PDB file of C-alpha atoms and ligand atoms in Angstrom:
ATOM      1  CA  UNK T   1       0.167   0.103   0.124  1.00 90.00           C
ATOM      2  CA  UNK T   2       1.260   3.600  -1.106  1.00 97.00           C
ATOM      3  CA  UNK T   3       1.226   6.802   1.027  1.00 98.00           C
ATOM      4  CA  UNK T   4      -1.157   9.570   0.312  1.00 98.00           C
ATOM      5  CA  UNK T   5       0.156  13.296   0.679  1.00 98.00           C
ATOM      6  CA  UNK T   6      -1.960  16.008   0.993  1.00 98.00           C
ATOM      7  CA  UNK T   7       0.371  18.751  -0.559  1.00 97.00           C
ATOM      8  CA  UNK T   8      -0.215  22.485  -0.699  1.00 96.00           C
ATOM      9  CA  UNK T   9       0.441  23.976  -4.077  1.00 95.00           C
ATOM     10  CA  UNK T  10       0.330  27.519  -2.788  1.00 95.00           C
ATOM     11  CA  UNK T  11      -1.721  30.337  -4.436  1.00 95.00           C
ATOM     12  CA  UNK T  12      -1.013  29.893  -8.227  1.00 92.00           C
ATOM     13  CA  UNK T  13       2.794  30.818  -9.276  1.00 93.00           C
ATOM     14  CA  UNK T  14       4.037  27.412  -9.393  1.00 91.00           C
ATOM     15  CA  UNK T  15       7.150  28.691  -8.022  1.00 93.00           C
ATOM     16  CA  UNK T  16       5.495  29.234  -4.817  1.00 95.00           C
ATOM     17  CA  UNK T  17       5.227  25.601  -4.064  1.00 95.00           C
ATOM     18  CA  UNK T  18       7.458  24.310  -1.326  1.00 96.00           C
ATOM     19  CA  UNK T  19      10.762  22.115  -2.469  1.00 97.00           C
ATOM     20  CA  UNK T  20       9.265  19.123  -0.499  1.00 98.00           C
ATOM     21  CA  UNK T  21       5.874  19.586  -2.670  1.00 96.00           C
ATOM     22  CA  UNK T  22       7.684  19.624  -5.952  1.00 96.00           C
ATOM     23  CA  UNK T  23      10.053  16.749  -4.703  1.00 97.00           C
ATOM     24  CA  UNK T  24       6.691  14.692  -4.103  1.00 97.00           C
ATOM     25  CA  UNK T  25       5.037  15.650  -7.472  1.00 96.00           C
ATOM     26  CA  UNK T  26       7.991  14.517  -9.351  1.00 97.00           C
ATOM     27  CA  UNK T  27       8.025  11.419  -7.514  1.00 97.00           C
ATOM     28  CA  UNK T  28       4.496  10.799  -7.864  1.00 97.00           C
ATOM     29  CA  UNK T  29       2.409   7.648  -9.299  1.00 98.00           C
ATOM     30  CA  UNK T  30      -0.859   9.636  -9.479  1.00 97.00           C
ATOM     31  CA  UNK T  31      -1.942  13.201  -8.920  1.00 96.00           C
ATOM     32  CA  UNK T  32      -5.594  14.469  -7.819  1.00 96.00           C
ATOM     33  CA  UNK T  33      -5.567  18.284  -8.148  1.00 93.00           C
ATOM     34  CA  UNK T  34      -8.587  20.463  -6.707  1.00 86.00           C
ATOM     35  CA  UNK T  35      -9.838  22.524  -9.678  1.00 74.00           C
ATOM     36  CA  UNK T  36      -8.334  24.741 -12.050  1.00 63.00           C
ATOM     37  CA  UNK T  37      -6.336  27.089  -9.321  1.00 63.00           C
ATOM     38  CA  UNK T  38      -3.555  24.320  -9.127  1.00 67.00           C
ATOM     39  CA  UNK T  39      -3.407  22.601 -12.096  1.00 69.00           C
ATOM     40  CA  UNK T  40      -0.449  24.092 -13.447  1.00 74.00           C
ATOM     41  CA  UNK T  41       1.820  23.014 -10.890  1.00 75.00           C
ATOM     42  CA  UNK T  42       0.328  19.291 -11.495  1.00 77.00           C
ATOM     43  CA  UNK T  43       1.278  19.595 -15.100  1.00 79.00           C
ATOM     44  CA  UNK T  44       4.537  21.117 -14.792  1.00 88.00           C
ATOM     45  CA  UNK T  45       6.238  18.672 -12.214  1.00 92.00           C
ATOM     46  CA  UNK T  46       4.666  15.427 -12.508  1.00 94.00           C
ATOM     47  CA  UNK T  47       6.644  12.744 -14.251  1.00 95.00           C
ATOM     48  CA  UNK T  48       5.892  11.054 -17.300  1.00 94.00           C
ATOM     49  CA  UNK T  49       3.215   8.448 -17.132  1.00 95.00           C
ATOM     50  CA  UNK T  50       1.736   9.994 -14.041  1.00 96.00           C
ATOM     51  CA  UNK T  51      -1.908   9.521 -13.573  1.00 96.00           C
ATOM     52  CA  UNK T  52      -3.529  12.650 -13.287  1.00 94.00           C
ATOM     53  CA  UNK T  53      -7.102  14.243 -12.550  1.00 94.00           C
ATOM     54  CA  UNK T  54      -8.830  16.749 -11.720  1.00 93.00           C
ATOM     55  CA  UNK T  55     -11.133  16.432  -9.007  1.00 93.00           C
ATOM     56  CA  UNK T  56     -13.666  19.417  -9.425  1.00 90.00           C
ATOM     57  CA  UNK T  57     -16.796  17.211 -10.471  1.00 92.00           C
ATOM     58  CA  UNK T  58     -15.934  14.595  -7.895  1.00 95.00           C
ATOM     59  CA  UNK T  59     -17.688  14.106  -4.769  1.00 95.00           C
ATOM     60  CA  UNK T  60     -15.867  13.509  -1.297  1.00 95.00           C
ATOM     61  CA  UNK T  61     -16.519  10.187  -1.549  1.00 96.00           C
ATOM     62  CA  UNK T  62     -15.104   9.510  -5.034  1.00 97.00           C
ATOM     63  CA  UNK T  63     -12.279  11.489  -4.189  1.00 97.00           C
ATOM     64  CA  UNK T  64     -11.558   9.174  -1.269  1.00 97.00           C
ATOM     65  CA  UNK T  65     -12.156   6.153  -3.182  1.00 98.00           C
ATOM     66  CA  UNK T  66     -10.033   7.378  -6.020  1.00 98.00           C
ATOM     67  CA  UNK T  67      -6.874   8.224  -3.369  1.00 98.00           C
ATOM     68  CA  UNK T  68      -7.263   4.357  -1.735  1.00 98.00           C
ATOM     69  CA  UNK T  69      -7.315   3.066  -5.249  1.00 98.00           C
ATOM     70  CA  UNK T  70      -4.442   4.732  -6.436  1.00 98.00           C
ATOM     71  CA  UNK T  71      -2.546   4.034  -3.221  1.00 98.00           C
ATOM     72  CA  UNK T  72      -3.096   0.670  -3.861  1.00 97.00           C
ATOM     73  CA  UNK T  73      -1.227   1.042  -7.011  1.00 98.00           C
ATOM     74  CA  UNK T  74       1.585   3.518  -6.547  1.00 98.00           C
ATOM     75  CA  UNK T  75       3.987   4.038  -3.771  1.00 98.00           C
ATOM     76  CA  UNK T  76       3.491   7.772  -3.527  1.00 98.00           C
ATOM     77  CA  UNK T  77       0.203   9.666  -4.454  1.00 98.00           C
ATOM     78  CA  UNK T  78      -0.493  13.443  -4.244  1.00 97.00           C
ATOM     79  CA  UNK T  79      -3.372  15.230  -3.082  1.00 97.00           C
ATOM     80  CA  UNK T  80      -2.842  18.862  -4.583  1.00 96.00           C
ATOM     81  CA  UNK T  81      -4.475  21.355  -2.706  1.00 95.00           C
ATOM     82  CA  UNK T  82      -4.759  25.038  -3.259  1.00 94.00           C
ATOM     83  CA  UNK T  83      -2.699  27.285  -0.816  1.00 96.00           C
ATOM     84  CA  UNK T  84      -2.007  25.540   2.526  1.00 97.00           C
ATOM     85  CA  UNK T  85      -4.478  22.161   2.828  1.00 97.00           C
ATOM     86  CA  UNK T  86      -5.314  23.231   6.377  1.00 98.00           C
ATOM     87  CA  UNK T  87      -7.398  25.933   5.562  1.00 97.00           C
ATOM     88  CA  UNK T  88     -10.847  25.394   4.141  1.00 95.00           C
ATOM     89  CA  UNK T  89      -9.495  22.626   2.227  1.00 93.00           C
ATOM     90  CA  UNK T  90     -11.532  19.455   3.575  1.00 94.00           C
ATOM     91  CA  UNK T  91      -8.584  18.088   4.771  1.00 97.00           C
ATOM     92  CA  UNK T  92     -10.156  15.969   7.747  1.00 98.00           C
ATOM     93  CA  UNK T  93     -13.017  14.773   5.665  1.00 96.00           C
ATOM     94  CA  UNK T  94     -10.618  13.372   3.318  1.00 97.00           C
ATOM     95  CA  UNK T  95      -8.207  11.846   5.735  1.00 98.00           C
ATOM     96  CA  UNK T  96     -10.904  10.057   7.588  1.00 98.00           C
ATOM     97  CA  UNK T  97     -11.955   7.275   4.964  1.00 98.00           C
ATOM     98  CA  UNK T  98      -8.277   7.075   4.131  1.00 98.00           C
ATOM     99  CA  UNK T  99      -7.287   6.400   8.190  1.00 98.00           C
ATOM    100  CA  UNK T 100     -10.411   3.780   7.900  1.00 98.00           C
ATOM    101  CA  UNK T 101      -9.046   1.979   4.806  1.00 97.00           C
ATOM    102  CA  UNK T 102      -5.344   1.629   6.803  1.00 98.00           C
ATOM    103  CA  UNK T 103      -3.460   4.167   4.280  1.00 98.00           C
ATOM    104  CA  UNK T 104      -0.873   6.163   5.341  1.00 98.00           C
ATOM    105  CA  UNK T 105      -1.054   9.932   4.999  1.00 98.00           C
ATOM    106  CA  UNK T 106       1.209  12.742   4.897  1.00 98.00           C
ATOM    107  CA  UNK T 107       0.330  16.673   5.248  1.00 98.00           C
ATOM    108  CA  UNK T 108       2.923  19.090   3.611  1.00 98.00           C
ATOM    109  CA  UNK T 109       2.057  22.869   4.305  1.00 98.00           C
ATOM    110  CA  UNK T 110       1.806  25.334   1.250  1.00 97.00           C
ATOM    111  CA  UNK T 111       1.487  29.294   0.803  1.00 97.00           C
ATOM    112  CA  UNK T 112      -1.920  30.562   1.835  1.00 98.00           C
ATOM    113  CA  UNK T 113      -3.332  33.030  -0.672  1.00 97.00           C
ATOM    114  CA  UNK T 114      -3.707  35.139   2.514  1.00 98.00           C
ATOM    115  CA  UNK T 115       0.191  35.449   2.577  1.00 98.00           C
ATOM    116  CA  UNK T 116       0.424  36.077  -1.040  1.00 98.00           C
ATOM    117  CA  UNK T 117      -2.284  38.630  -0.926  1.00 98.00           C
ATOM    118  CA  UNK T 118      -0.058  40.648   1.566  1.00 98.00           C
ATOM    119  CA  UNK T 119       3.136  39.886  -0.205  1.00 98.00           C
ATOM    120  CA  UNK T 120       1.663  41.116  -3.700  1.00 98.00           C
ATOM    121  CA  UNK T 121       0.477  44.404  -2.331  1.00 98.00           C
ATOM    122  CA  UNK T 122       3.603  44.731   0.173  1.00 98.00           C
ATOM    123  CA  UNK T 123       1.612  44.985   3.041  1.00 98.00           C
ATOM    124  CA  UNK T 124       2.577  43.689   6.536  1.00 98.00           C
ATOM    125  CA  UNK T 125      -0.502  42.216   8.215  1.00 98.00           C
ATOM    126  CA  UNK T 126       1.621  42.995  11.682  1.00 98.00           C
ATOM    127  CA  UNK T 127       2.516  46.026  12.560  1.00 97.00           C
ATOM    128  CA  UNK T 128       4.355  47.275  15.942  1.00 95.00           C
ATOM    129  CA  UNK T 129       1.538  49.117  18.066  1.00 94.00           C
ATOM    130  CA  UNK T 130      -0.991  49.062  15.373  1.00 96.00           C
ATOM    131  CA  UNK T 131      -1.911  45.399  15.281  1.00 97.00           C
ATOM    132  CA  UNK T 132      -0.212  42.284  16.287  1.00 97.00           C
ATOM    133  CA  UNK T 133      -3.091  39.823  15.804  1.00 98.00           C
ATOM    134  CA  UNK T 134      -3.972  38.181  12.267  1.00 98.00           C
ATOM    135  CA  UNK T 135      -7.685  36.777  11.739  1.00 98.00           C
ATOM    136  CA  UNK T 136      -8.416  34.046   9.276  1.00 98.00           C
ATOM    137  CA  UNK T 137     -11.960  33.917   8.413  1.00 98.00           C
ATOM    138  CA  UNK T 138     -14.853  34.099   6.230  1.00 97.00           C
ATOM    139  CA  UNK T 139     -18.194  35.530   6.328  1.00 95.00           C
ATOM    140  CA  UNK T 140     -21.173  33.378   6.816  1.00 89.00           C
ATOM    141  CA  UNK T 141     -22.836  31.922   3.572  1.00 87.00           C
ATOM    142  CA  UNK T 142     -24.288  28.838   2.731  1.00 86.00           C
ATOM    143  CA  UNK T 143     -21.890  27.601   5.350  1.00 84.00           C
ATOM    144  CA  UNK T 144     -22.921  28.809   8.663  1.00 90.00           C
ATOM    145  CA  UNK T 145     -20.355  30.549  11.139  1.00 94.00           C
ATOM    146  CA  UNK T 146     -19.909  28.624  14.756  1.00 96.00           C
ATOM    147  CA  UNK T 147     -21.225  30.467  17.645  1.00 95.00           C
ATOM    148  CA  UNK T 148     -18.772  33.411  18.631  1.00 96.00           C
ATOM    149  CA  UNK T 149     -17.237  33.570  15.204  1.00 97.00           C
ATOM    150  CA  UNK T 150     -19.401  35.836  13.407  1.00 96.00           C
ATOM    151  CA  UNK T 151     -17.759  38.589  11.368  1.00 97.00           C
ATOM    152  CA  UNK T 152     -19.354  41.127  13.694  1.00 97.00           C
ATOM    153  CA  UNK T 153     -17.813  39.756  16.320  1.00 97.00           C
ATOM    154  CA  UNK T 154     -14.573  38.691  15.480  1.00 98.00           C
ATOM    155  CA  UNK T 155     -14.156  42.208  13.911  1.00 98.00           C
ATOM    156  CA  UNK T 156     -14.337  44.037  17.316  1.00 98.00           C
ATOM    157  CA  UNK T 157     -10.647  43.308  17.917  1.00 98.00           C
ATOM    158  CA  UNK T 158      -9.855  45.948  15.233  1.00 98.00           C
ATOM    159  CA  UNK T 159      -6.894  43.769  14.195  1.00 98.00           C
ATOM    160  CA  UNK T 160      -6.057  42.096  10.614  1.00 98.00           C
ATOM    161  CA  UNK T 161      -8.835  40.204   9.100  1.00 98.00           C
ATOM    162  CA  UNK T 162      -7.994  38.232   5.951  1.00 98.00           C
ATOM    163  CA  UNK T 163     -11.248  36.681   4.454  1.00 98.00           C
ATOM    164  CA  UNK T 164     -11.674  34.232   2.467  1.00 97.00           C
ATOM    165  CA  UNK T 165     -14.493  32.946   0.223  1.00 96.00           C
ATOM    166  CA  UNK T 166     -16.243  36.295   0.820  1.00 97.00           C
ATOM    167  CA  UNK T 167     -15.875  38.290  -2.545  1.00 97.00           C
ATOM    168  CA  UNK T 168     -19.271  37.958  -3.713  1.00 97.00           C
ATOM    169  CA  UNK T 169     -20.450  39.283  -0.131  1.00 97.00           C
ATOM    170  CA  UNK T 170     -18.933  42.750   0.222  1.00 98.00           C
ATOM    171  CA  UNK T 171     -22.075  44.376   1.052  1.00 97.00           C
ATOM    172  CA  UNK T 172     -22.390  42.117   4.249  1.00 97.00           C
ATOM    173  CA  UNK T 173     -18.648  42.595   5.133  1.00 98.00           C
ATOM    174  CA  UNK T 174     -18.983  46.355   5.034  1.00 98.00           C
ATOM    175  CA  UNK T 175     -22.199  45.928   7.427  1.00 97.00           C
ATOM    176  CA  UNK T 176     -20.557  43.636   9.937  1.00 97.00           C
ATOM    177  CA  UNK T 177     -17.396  46.075  10.117  1.00 98.00           C
ATOM    178  CA  UNK T 178     -19.501  49.002  10.422  1.00 98.00           C
ATOM    179  CA  UNK T 179     -21.465  47.384  13.520  1.00 98.00           C
ATOM    180  CA  UNK T 180     -18.051  46.531  15.087  1.00 98.00           C
ATOM    181  CA  UNK T 181     -16.975  50.046  14.777  1.00 98.00           C
ATOM    182  CA  UNK T 182     -14.754  50.026  11.956  1.00 98.00           C
ATOM    183  CA  UNK T 183     -15.074  53.488   9.965  1.00 98.00           C
ATOM    184  CA  UNK T 184     -16.726  53.740   6.710  1.00 98.00           C
ATOM    185  CA  UNK T 185     -13.242  55.257   5.531  1.00 98.00           C
ATOM    186  CA  UNK T 186     -11.321  51.981   6.829  1.00 98.00           C
ATOM    187  CA  UNK T 187      -8.681  50.951   3.792  1.00 98.00           C
ATOM    188  CA  UNK T 188      -9.413  47.588   2.287  1.00 98.00           C
ATOM    189  CA  UNK T 189      -7.387  45.478  -0.204  1.00 98.00           C
ATOM    190  CA  UNK T 190      -8.461  42.826  -2.251  1.00 98.00           C
ATOM    191  CA  UNK T 191      -6.332  40.769  -4.284  1.00 98.00           C
ATOM    192  CA  UNK T 192      -7.442  38.793  -7.191  1.00 98.00           C
ATOM    193  CA  UNK T 193      -5.421  35.761  -8.221  1.00 96.00           C
ATOM    194  CA  UNK T 194      -2.467  36.503  -5.929  1.00 97.00           C
ATOM    195  CA  UNK T 195       0.484  35.543  -7.416  1.00 95.00           C
ATOM    196  CA  UNK T 196      -0.814  34.006 -10.864  1.00 92.00           C
ATOM    197  CA  UNK T 197       1.613  35.253 -13.477  1.00 89.00           C
ATOM    198  CA  UNK T 198      -0.033  37.945 -15.661  1.00 92.00           C
ATOM    199  CA  UNK T 199      -3.539  37.649 -13.968  1.00 94.00           C
ATOM    200  CA  UNK T 200      -3.180  39.363 -10.555  1.00 97.00           C
ATOM    201  CA  UNK T 201      -5.308  42.355  -9.822  1.00 98.00           C
ATOM    202  CA  UNK T 202      -4.843  44.359  -6.725  1.00 98.00           C
ATOM    203  CA  UNK T 203      -7.956  46.517  -5.932  1.00 98.00           C
ATOM    204  CA  UNK T 204      -7.320  49.084  -3.291  1.00 98.00           C
ATOM    205  CA  UNK T 205     -10.151  50.961  -1.539  1.00 98.00           C
ATOM    206  CA  UNK T 206     -12.249  51.440   1.552  1.00 98.00           C
ATOM    207  CA  UNK T 207     -15.014  49.953   3.042  1.00 98.00           C
ATOM    208  CA  UNK T 208     -17.359  52.529   1.216  1.00 98.00           C
ATOM    209  CA  UNK T 209     -16.259  52.006  -2.288  1.00 98.00           C
ATOM    210  CA  UNK T 210     -14.504  48.593  -2.211  1.00 98.00           C
ATOM    211  CA  UNK T 211     -17.467  46.835  -3.600  1.00 98.00           C
ATOM    212  CA  UNK T 212     -18.032  49.044  -6.574  1.00 98.00           C
ATOM    213  CA  UNK T 213     -14.380  48.934  -7.262  1.00 98.00           C
ATOM    214  CA  UNK T 214     -14.570  45.407  -7.447  1.00 98.00           C
ATOM    215  CA  UNK T 215     -17.426  45.362  -9.784  1.00 98.00           C
ATOM    216  CA  UNK T 216     -15.692  47.694 -11.946  1.00 98.00           C
ATOM    217  CA  UNK T 217     -12.852  45.385 -12.510  1.00 97.00           C
ATOM    218  CA  UNK T 218     -15.132  42.506 -12.788  1.00 97.00           C
ATOM    219  CA  UNK T 219     -13.531  40.714  -9.839  1.00 97.00           C
ATOM    220  CA  UNK T 220     -16.078  37.956  -8.216  1.00 95.00           C
ATOM    221  CA  UNK T 221     -14.331  35.050  -7.525  1.00 94.00           C
ATOM    222  CA  UNK T 222     -10.865  33.865  -6.525  1.00 94.00           C
ATOM    223  CA  UNK T 223      -9.998  36.918  -4.309  1.00 98.00           C
ATOM    224  CA  UNK T 224      -8.698  37.650  -0.692  1.00 98.00           C
ATOM    225  CA  UNK T 225     -10.224  40.597   0.998  1.00 98.00           C
ATOM    226  CA  UNK T 226      -7.838  42.080   3.730  1.00 98.00           C
ATOM    227  CA  UNK T 227      -8.680  44.471   6.052  1.00 98.00           C
ATOM    228  CA  UNK T 228      -6.459  45.859   8.695  1.00 98.00           C
ATOM    229  CA  UNK T 229      -5.398  49.038  10.632  1.00 98.00           C
ATOM    230  CA  UNK T 230      -2.019  48.398   9.336  1.00 98.00           C
ATOM    231  CA  UNK T 231      -2.793  48.635   5.304  1.00 98.00           C
ATOM    232  CA  UNK T 232      -1.089  51.363   3.640  1.00 97.00           C
ATOM    233  CA  UNK T 233       1.703  51.630   6.279  1.00 97.00           C
ATOM    234  CA  UNK T 234       4.362  51.651   3.656  1.00 97.00           C
ATOM    235  CA  UNK T 235       3.315  55.276   2.726  1.00 96.00           C
ATOM    236  CA  UNK T 236       3.443  56.471   6.496  1.00 94.00           C
ATOM    237  CA  UNK T 237       5.935  59.362   7.137  1.00 90.00           C
ATOM    238  CA  UNK T 238       6.295  57.683  10.718  1.00 87.00           C
ATOM    239  CA  UNK T 239       6.064  54.087  12.042  1.00 87.00           C
ATOM    240  CA  UNK T 240       6.675  52.348  15.311  1.00 74.00           C
ATOM    241  CA  UNK T 241       9.771  50.612  14.711  1.00 74.00           C
ATOM    242  CA  UNK T 242       9.916  46.908  15.502  1.00 74.00           C
ATOM    243  CA  UNK T 243      11.908  46.289  18.984  1.00 71.00           C
ATOM    244  CA  UNK T 244      13.816  43.422  17.558  1.00 70.00           C
ATOM    245  CA  UNK T 245      15.970  46.057  15.187  1.00 73.00           C
ATOM    246  CA  UNK T 246      15.723  48.651  17.799  1.00 74.00           C
ATOM    247  CA  UNK T 247      19.363  49.916  18.725  1.00 74.00           C
ATOM    248  CA  UNK T 248      18.605  49.726  22.522  1.00 75.00           C
ATOM    249  CA  UNK T 249      16.751  46.222  22.713  1.00 73.00           C
ATOM    250  CA  UNK T 250      18.822  43.736  24.086  1.00 77.00           C
ATOM    251  CA  UNK T 251      17.627  40.004  22.978  1.00 78.00           C
ATOM    252  CA  UNK T 252      19.569  36.646  22.801  1.00 77.00           C
ATOM    253  CA  UNK T 253      21.715  37.480  19.925  1.00 78.00           C
ATOM    254  CA  UNK T 254      22.303  41.110  20.371  1.00 77.00           C
ATOM    255  CA  UNK T 255      23.526  43.510  23.302  1.00 77.00           C
ATOM    256  CA  UNK T 256      20.964  46.699  23.324  1.00 76.00           C
ATOM    257  CA  UNK T 257      23.111  50.167  23.776  1.00 74.00           C
ATOM    258  CA  UNK T 258      21.339  53.022  25.939  1.00 68.00           C
ATOM    259  CA  UNK T 259      20.134  55.714  23.904  1.00 58.00           C
ATOM    260  CA  UNK T 260      22.413  58.991  24.033  1.00 54.00           C
ATOM    261  CA  UNK T 261      20.709  61.261  26.646  1.00 48.00           C
TER     262      UNK T 261
HETATM  263  N1  SAH V 301      -6.649  26.734   1.103  1.00 80.07           N
HETATM  264  C1  SAH V 301      -6.657  28.118   0.635  1.00 80.07           C
HETATM  265  C2  SAH V 301      -7.969  28.419   0.658  1.00 80.07           C
HETATM  266  C3  SAH V 301      -8.960  27.839  -0.021  1.00 80.07           C
HETATM  267  S1  SAH V 301     -10.467  28.263   0.005  1.00 80.07           S
HETATM  268  C4  SAH V 301      -5.584  28.874   1.087  1.00 80.07           C
HETATM  269  O1  SAH V 301      -4.973  28.263   1.903  1.00 80.07           O
HETATM  270  O2  SAH V 301      -5.396  29.710   0.420  1.00 80.07           O
HETATM  271  C5  SAH V 301     -10.920  29.372  -1.597  1.00 80.07           C
HETATM  272  C6  SAH V 301     -10.679  30.851  -1.092  1.00 80.07           C
HETATM  273  O3  SAH V 301      -9.140  31.418  -0.836  1.00 80.07           O
HETATM  274  C7  SAH V 301     -11.274  31.782  -2.215  1.00 80.07           C
HETATM  275  O4  SAH V 301     -12.431  32.125  -2.099  1.00 80.07           O
HETATM  276  C8  SAH V 301      -9.945  33.111  -2.269  1.00 80.07           C
HETATM  277  O5  SAH V 301     -10.751  33.782  -0.695  1.00 80.07           O
HETATM  278  C9  SAH V 301      -8.908  32.554  -1.649  1.00 80.07           C
HETATM  279  N2  SAH V 301      -7.893  32.396  -2.501  1.00 80.07           N
HETATM  280  C10 SAH V 301      -7.390  31.014  -3.258  1.00 80.07           C
HETATM  281  N3  SAH V 301      -6.372  31.398  -4.456  1.00 80.07           N
HETATM  282  C11 SAH V 301      -6.330  32.715  -3.939  1.00 80.07           C
HETATM  283  C12 SAH V 301      -5.548  33.700  -4.634  1.00 80.07           C
HETATM  284  N4  SAH V 301      -4.523  32.700  -5.581  1.00 80.07           N
HETATM  285  N5  SAH V 301      -5.532  34.847  -4.777  1.00 80.07           N
HETATM  286  C13 SAH V 301      -6.739  35.383  -3.729  1.00 80.07           C
HETATM  287  N6  SAH V 301      -7.311  34.344  -3.111  1.00 80.07           N
HETATM  288  C14 SAH V 301      -7.416  33.050  -3.359  1.00 80.07           C
END
């Protein structure tokens, strides 16, 4: 019996898969990839003769059955997921039937679209004395949110929010954030197809106008929404600097010097 690897493909740019993920693809007997988001990595790195299949028309049961069947035929099987497999990737639902069938599994992390979106826009998700916390979440849709996790409640922290699966619900995002005390001028960043060569789009706006701007750019899918008090800091004239690089700050690797009086 072979091993099934759940591998994060990264956000789209095939160079953003990990070295380990690429090595596993190169040695895979079979690859099942998730929709059109990651087919490039699968086809670029798969060895000749590898069985490659798109899972977009398959149910969870079919996916599990396919992976188990391929694990009987090959030493290494890869389930290629977008971004990082532990975020909104139905990982546990796929792992349980493999456990039940006695198939060994492994998980390889990937660059999440939240990180790729911040990188695309040269934004820092944390900034000293502005926000030191990032919440990765989504807005309720057909998938309800568990108690205590409505966007309105999470937004009360006024920290960085990275919203997955929410681009068609920008009107609700605005409503919830306003209810949590955010200003209508609060900056919002939307990144469509972050890291996709030639296809990435950055849209900057505020809670007031981001929906219209996305409409005008025809962005209605595959987009990360970042709302954060740290957005736009690259242009700020004054920053609270990170203590780590401050001349007066002592840590394990460097002794700080007292500032001249
Ligand atoms: N596991 C993935 C998320 C899967 S859920 C990850 O870690 O990124 C799918 C959602 O992820 C999309 O609705 C969108 O919000 C976001 N997403 C995935 N790829 C993206 C990309 N390249 N650019 C922007 N958002 C992306």
